[in-house]
Amino acid sequence: MSTVDVINAEGAKAGSVDLPANVFDVQANIPLMHQVVVAQLAAARQGTHKAKTRGEVAGGGKKPYKQKGTGRARQGSIRAPQFTGGGVVHGPVPRDYSQRTPKKMKAAALRCALSDRARDGRLFVVEAFVSGDKPSTKAAVATLRKVAQTTKVLVVLDSQDELNWVSLRNEPTVHLIEAGQLNTYDVLVADEVVFTKAAFDEFLGGSEKSEEGDK
């Protein structure tokens, strides 16, 4: 079991936490992570696209010209698919893109993603981003830059942490997420993952309960 230092708002070491091997040191399963990410992105699609068929396009009720004697192909409506402004053949219609993904697969893919970040030294834990009880974006970003230097940082907060949330929500390089909403896509799209100590404990507590429920 490896460990990672806990950094306080001043940038000094304030302790350490263990990284359980069953969560932060599992073999990366790339096909599994790909399947889960594709399913998550598919579920986010609205699916409200719609193209009109020849029966739904306005106009075209009159026969454009007589059936015989013109030397042209017979036509019954100027709203047929071959005409400009006509209907669309086999066009998109509203549909649900969501895919069914078992909970165990989602959990396993998340463990793979977190393990990848932990093995590369791109997973950090901070005590808090702001000292005191007053929000401060400047102070929060200063603390963040002591551990994470990239422009795509995922910051994981516990569900009750309003102070750090307000402090970091306007920082364009940071994506905030609650520990209970942590998912594979957000971990993989970020270059670095930063937990607060409270969020780290909340996440591990939820992971243990999930594993007990699966048994």
mmCIF file of C-alpha atoms in Angstrom:
data_model
loop_
_atom_site.group_PDB
_atom_site.id
_atom_site.type_symbol
_atom_site.label_atom_id
_atom_site.label_comp_id
_atom_site.label_asym_id
_atom_site.label_seq_id
_atom_site.Cartn_x
_atom_site.Cartn_y
_atom_site.Cartn_z
ATOM 1 C CA MET A 1 0.000 0.000 0.000
ATOM 2 C CA SER A 2 1.499 3.341 -1.066
ATOM 3 C CA THR A 3 0.995 6.688 0.627
ATOM 4 C CA VAL A 4 0.671 10.300 -0.462
ATOM 5 C CA ASP A 5 1.442 13.428 1.541
ATOM 6 C CA VAL A 6 -1.353 15.717 2.720
ATOM 7 C CA ILE A 7 -0.515 19.354 1.984
ATOM 8 C CA ASN A 8 -1.994 22.233 3.988
ATOM 9 C CA ALA A 9 -2.938 25.722 2.744
ATOM 10 C CA GLU A 10 0.614 26.955 3.385
ATOM 11 C CA GLY A 11 2.106 24.229 1.209
ATOM 12 C CA ALA A 12 3.646 22.312 4.105
ATOM 13 C CA LYS A 13 3.196 18.615 4.797
ATOM 14 C CA ALA A 14 0.370 18.048 7.276
ATOM 15 C CA GLY A 15 0.436 14.251 7.361
ATOM 16 C CA SER A 16 -0.108 11.441 4.908
ATOM 17 C CA VAL A 17 -2.837 9.086 3.760
ATOM 18 C CA ASP A 18 -2.707 5.503 2.578
ATOM 19 C CA LEU A 19 -3.747 4.663 -0.968
ATOM 20 C CA PRO A 20 -5.509 1.290 -0.790
ATOM 21 C CA ALA A 21 -4.133 -1.043 -3.443
ATOM 22 C CA ASN A 22 -7.617 -2.271 -4.397
ATOM 23 C CA VAL A 23 -8.561 1.270 -5.481
ATOM 24 C CA PHE A 24 -5.324 3.036 -6.448
ATOM 25 C CA ASP A 25 -3.109 0.203 -7.689
ATOM 26 C CA VAL A 26 -5.137 -1.965 -10.039
ATOM 27 C CA GLN A 27 -4.201 -3.025 -13.557
ATOM 28 C CA ALA A 28 -5.491 -0.569 -16.177
ATOM 29 C CA ASN A 29 -8.216 -2.125 -18.327
ATOM 30 C CA ILE A 30 -8.302 0.170 -21.356
ATOM 31 C CA PRO A 31 -11.246 -1.504 -23.180
ATOM 32 C CA LEU A 32 -13.310 -1.304 -19.991
ATOM 33 C CA MET A 33 -12.526 2.380 -19.456
ATOM 34 C CA HIS A 34 -13.287 3.083 -23.112
ATOM 35 C CA GLN A 35 -16.665 1.361 -22.905
ATOM 36 C CA VAL A 36 -17.655 3.220 -19.741
ATOM 37 C CA VAL A 37 -16.547 6.606 -21.108
ATOM 38 C CA VAL A 38 -18.397 6.063 -24.398
ATOM 39 C CA ALA A 39 -21.542 5.122 -22.464
ATOM 40 C CA GLN A 40 -21.243 8.232 -20.284
ATOM 41 C CA LEU A 41 -20.800 10.539 -23.277
ATOM 42 C CA ALA A 42 -23.668 8.833 -25.098
ATOM 43 C CA ALA A 43 -25.964 9.366 -22.108
ATOM 44 C CA ALA A 44 -25.157 13.082 -22.206
ATOM 45 C CA ARG A 45 -26.500 13.413 -25.765
ATOM 46 C CA GLN A 46 -29.920 15.049 -25.969
ATOM 47 C CA GLY A 47 -31.045 13.033 -28.972
ATOM 48 C CA THR A 48 -33.474 15.785 -30.085
ATOM 49 C CA HIS A 49 -32.266 15.849 -33.704
ATOM 50 C CA LYS A 50 -35.032 15.651 -36.311
ATOM 51 C CA ALA A 51 -35.244 15.812 -40.103
ATOM 52 C CA LYS A 52 -38.566 16.081 -41.925
ATOM 53 C CA THR A 53 -39.695 13.401 -44.311
ATOM 54 C CA ARG A 54 -41.526 14.196 -47.570
ATOM 55 C CA GLY A 55 -44.800 13.805 -45.699
ATOM 56 C CA GLU A 56 -43.819 16.471 -43.155
ATOM 57 C CA VAL A 57 -42.315 19.171 -45.401
ATOM 58 C CA ALA A 58 -44.665 22.070 -46.138
ATOM 59 C CA GLY A 59 -45.974 22.432 -49.689
ATOM 60 C CA GLY A 60 -45.760 20.091 -52.626
ATOM 61 C CA GLY A 61 -49.456 19.229 -52.751
ATOM 62 C CA LYS A 62 -49.735 20.057 -56.424
ATOM 63 C CA LYS A 63 -48.329 17.885 -59.193
ATOM 64 C CA PRO A 64 -45.440 19.957 -60.646
ATOM 65 C CA TYR A 65 -46.291 19.158 -64.272
ATOM 66 C CA LYS A 66 -48.406 16.739 -66.245
ATOM 67 C CA GLN A 67 -47.635 13.037 -66.209
ATOM 68 C CA LYS A 68 -46.929 12.536 -69.923
ATOM 69 C CA GLY A 69 -45.663 14.448 -72.904
ATOM 70 C CA THR A 70 -42.957 16.586 -71.335
ATOM 71 C CA GLY A 71 -40.065 14.243 -71.933
ATOM 72 C CA ARG A 72 -39.139 14.519 -68.276
ATOM 73 C CA ALA A 73 -39.353 11.936 -65.538
ATOM 74 C CA ARG A 74 -42.773 11.693 -63.937
ATOM 75 C CA GLN A 75 -43.074 13.570 -60.642
ATOM 76 C CA GLY A 76 -45.874 13.814 -58.130
ATOM 77 C CA SER A 77 -44.511 16.428 -55.744
ATOM 78 C CA ILE A 78 -41.722 18.998 -55.555
ATOM 79 C CA ARG A 79 -41.180 17.908 -51.955
ATOM 80 C CA ALA A 80 -39.819 14.504 -52.983
ATOM 81 C CA PRO A 81 -36.258 13.810 -51.679
ATOM 82 C CA GLN A 82 -34.572 14.513 -55.013
ATOM 83 C CA PHE A 83 -35.793 18.132 -55.051
ATOM 84 C CA THR A 84 -34.186 21.035 -53.208
ATOM 85 C CA GLY A 85 -36.339 21.756 -50.185
ATOM 86 C CA GLY A 86 -37.776 18.269 -50.260
ATOM 87 C CA GLY A 87 -37.933 15.727 -47.478
ATOM 88 C CA VAL A 88 -34.969 13.759 -46.154
ATOM 89 C CA VAL A 89 -34.694 10.022 -46.660
ATOM 90 C CA HIS A 90 -33.721 8.052 -43.561
ATOM 91 C CA GLY A 91 -32.863 11.254 -41.684
ATOM 92 C CA PRO A 92 -32.236 11.480 -37.933
ATOM 93 C CA VAL A 93 -35.193 11.180 -35.596
ATOM 94 C CA PRO A 94 -35.417 11.771 -31.816
ATOM 95 C CA ARG A 95 -33.951 8.850 -29.901
ATOM 96 C CA ASP A 96 -32.386 7.877 -26.604
ATOM 97 C CA TYR A 97 -28.631 7.263 -26.865
ATOM 98 C CA SER A 98 -28.115 6.032 -23.299
ATOM 99 C CA GLN A 99 -26.486 2.648 -22.777
ATOM 100 C CA ARG A 100 -26.944 0.338 -19.843
ATOM 101 C CA THR A 101 -23.707 0.046 -17.887
ATOM 102 C CA PRO A 102 -23.579 -2.170 -14.767
ATOM 103 C CA LYS A 103 -22.474 -0.472 -11.544
ATOM 104 C CA LYS A 104 -19.581 -2.908 -11.130
ATOM 105 C CA MET A 105 -18.201 -1.918 -14.514
ATOM 106 C CA LYS A 106 -18.397 1.785 -13.667
ATOM 107 C CA ALA A 107 -16.659 1.214 -10.339
ATOM 108 C CA ALA A 108 -13.944 -0.949 -11.900
ATOM 109 C CA ALA A 109 -13.278 1.613 -14.643
ATOM 110 C CA LEU A 110 -13.002 4.401 -12.062
ATOM 111 C CA ARG A 111 -10.477 2.378 -10.067
ATOM 112 C CA CYS A 112 -8.440 1.857 -13.251
ATOM 113 C CA ALA A 113 -8.423 5.587 -13.991
ATOM 114 C CA LEU A 114 -7.472 6.573 -10.442
ATOM 115 C CA SER A 115 -4.740 3.934 -10.380
ATOM 116 C CA ASP A 116 -3.277 5.341 -13.574
ATOM 117 C CA ARG A 117 -3.126 8.845 -12.110
ATOM 118 C CA ALA A 118 -1.705 7.580 -8.806
ATOM 119 C CA ARG A 119 1.042 5.521 -10.487
ATOM 120 C CA ASP A 120 2.114 8.555 -12.520
ATOM 121 C CA GLY A 121 2.302 10.741 -9.413
ATOM 122 C CA ARG A 122 -0.586 12.878 -10.580
ATOM 123 C CA LEU A 123 -2.882 12.338 -7.599
ATOM 124 C CA PHE A 124 -2.654 14.692 -4.624
ATOM 125 C CA VAL A 125 -4.393 15.308 -1.310
ATOM 126 C CA VAL A 126 -4.659 18.707 0.371
ATOM 127 C CA GLU A 127 -5.962 19.515 3.822
ATOM 128 C CA ALA A 128 -7.851 22.559 2.539
ATOM 129 C CA PHE A 129 -7.386 25.163 -0.148
ATOM 130 C CA VAL A 130 -8.331 28.101 2.046
ATOM 131 C CA SER A 131 -7.435 28.724 5.676
ATOM 132 C CA GLY A 132 -10.160 30.404 7.721
ATOM 133 C CA ASP A 133 -13.843 30.671 6.915
ATOM 134 C CA LYS A 134 -13.840 33.290 4.131
ATOM 135 C CA PRO A 135 -13.770 32.241 0.444
ATOM 136 C CA SER A 136 -10.741 33.380 -1.530
ATOM 137 C CA THR A 137 -10.041 32.370 -5.114
ATOM 138 C CA LYS A 138 -6.551 33.842 -4.994
ATOM 139 C CA ALA A 139 -5.594 31.862 -1.882
ATOM 140 C CA ALA A 140 -7.214 28.670 -3.174
ATOM 141 C CA VAL A 141 -5.389 28.845 -6.523
ATOM 142 C CA ALA A 142 -2.105 29.574 -4.753
ATOM 143 C CA THR A 143 -2.546 26.420 -2.671
ATOM 144 C CA LEU A 144 -3.534 24.412 -5.730
ATOM 145 C CA ARG A 145 -0.426 25.487 -7.654
ATOM 146 C CA LYS A 146 1.776 24.114 -4.883
ATOM 147 C CA VAL A 147 0.719 20.601 -5.874
ATOM 148 C CA ALA A 148 -0.748 20.784 -9.415
ATOM 149 C CA GLN A 149 0.830 22.734 -12.267
ATOM 150 C CA THR A 150 -1.233 21.722 -15.311
ATOM 151 C CA THR A 151 -4.170 23.543 -16.882
ATOM 152 C CA LYS A 152 -6.590 20.623 -16.516
ATOM 153 C CA VAL A 153 -7.053 19.818 -12.847
ATOM 154 C CA LEU A 154 -9.887 17.818 -11.322
ATOM 155 C CA VAL A 155 -10.571 18.944 -7.754
ATOM 156 C CA VAL A 156 -12.648 16.552 -5.661
ATOM 157 C CA LEU A 157 -14.514 18.069 -2.699
ATOM 158 C CA ASP A 158 -16.798 16.556 -0.094
ATOM 159 C CA SER A 159 -20.524 17.262 -0.335
ATOM 160 C CA GLN A 160 -20.502 19.824 2.509
ATOM 161 C CA ASP A 161 -17.446 21.816 1.439
ATOM 162 C CA GLU A 162 -19.013 25.094 0.336
ATOM 163 C CA LEU A 163 -15.967 27.219 1.249
ATOM 164 C CA ASN A 164 -13.557 25.524 -1.159
ATOM 165 C CA TRP A 165 -16.260 25.163 -3.798
ATOM 166 C CA VAL A 166 -16.976 28.913 -3.845
ATOM 167 C CA SER A 167 -13.250 29.664 -3.824
ATOM 168 C CA LEU A 168 -12.440 27.538 -6.887
ATOM 169 C CA ARG A 169 -15.594 27.557 -8.985
ATOM 170 C CA ASN A 170 -14.466 30.494 -11.173
ATOM 171 C CA GLU A 171 -10.971 29.159 -11.884
ATOM 172 C CA PRO A 172 -10.983 28.129 -15.593
ATOM 173 C CA THR A 173 -8.257 25.474 -15.203
ATOM 174 C CA VAL A 174 -10.194 23.631 -12.497
ATOM 175 C CA HIS A 175 -13.132 21.263 -12.774
ATOM 176 C CA LEU A 176 -14.922 20.747 -9.461
ATOM 177 C CA ILE A 177 -16.788 17.596 -8.539
ATOM 178 C CA GLU A 178 -18.211 16.061 -5.386
ATOM 179 C CA ALA A 179 -16.671 12.832 -4.141
ATOM 180 C CA GLY A 180 -19.932 10.954 -4.638
ATOM 181 C CA GLN A 181 -20.076 12.050 -8.299
ATOM 182 C CA LEU A 182 -16.516 11.070 -9.210
ATOM 183 C CA ASN A 183 -16.446 9.246 -12.547
ATOM 184 C CA THR A 184 -14.038 7.747 -15.062
ATOM 185 C CA TYR A 185 -14.438 10.393 -17.760
ATOM 186 C CA ASP A 186 -13.640 13.361 -15.516
ATOM 187 C CA VAL A 187 -10.575 11.585 -14.100
ATOM 188 C CA LEU A 188 -9.216 10.688 -17.544
ATOM 189 C CA VAL A 189 -9.848 14.094 -19.127
ATOM 190 C CA ALA A 190 -7.925 15.808 -16.304
ATOM 191 C CA ASP A 191 -4.139 15.788 -16.180
ATOM 192 C CA GLU A 192 -4.062 15.853 -12.364
ATOM 193 C CA VAL A 193 -6.506 14.908 -9.620
ATOM 194 C CA VAL A 194 -6.559 16.721 -6.281
ATOM 195 C CA PHE A 195 -8.636 15.519 -3.334
ATOM 196 C CA THR A 196 -9.289 17.393 -0.135
ATOM 197 C CA LYS A 197 -8.697 15.202 2.917
ATOM 198 C CA ALA A 198 -12.425 15.168 3.716
ATOM 199 C CA ALA A 199 -13.349 14.257 0.129
ATOM 200 C CA PHE A 200 -10.715 11.501 0.078
ATOM 201 C CA ASP A 201 -12.190 9.954 3.241
ATOM 202 C CA GLU A 202 -15.719 10.313 1.872
ATOM 203 C CA PHE A 203 -14.762 8.645 -1.404
ATOM 204 C CA LEU A 204 -13.034 5.705 0.283
ATOM 205 C CA GLY A 205 -15.977 5.299 2.659
ATOM 206 C CA GLY A 206 -18.381 5.145 -0.274
ATOM 207 C CA SER A 207 -16.126 2.679 -2.117
ATOM 208 C CA GLU A 208 -16.040 0.334 0.883
ATOM 209 C CA LYS A 209 -19.820 0.416 1.226
ATOM 210 C CA SER A 210 -20.202 -0.315 -2.486
ATOM 211 C CA GLU A 211 -17.873 -3.324 -2.280
ATOM 212 C CA GLU A 212 -19.737 -4.664 0.762
ATOM 213 C CA GLY A 213 -23.023 -4.326 -1.103
ATOM 214 C CA ASP A 214 -21.658 -6.281 -4.065
ATOM 215 C CA LYS A 215 -20.712 -9.248 -1.880
#
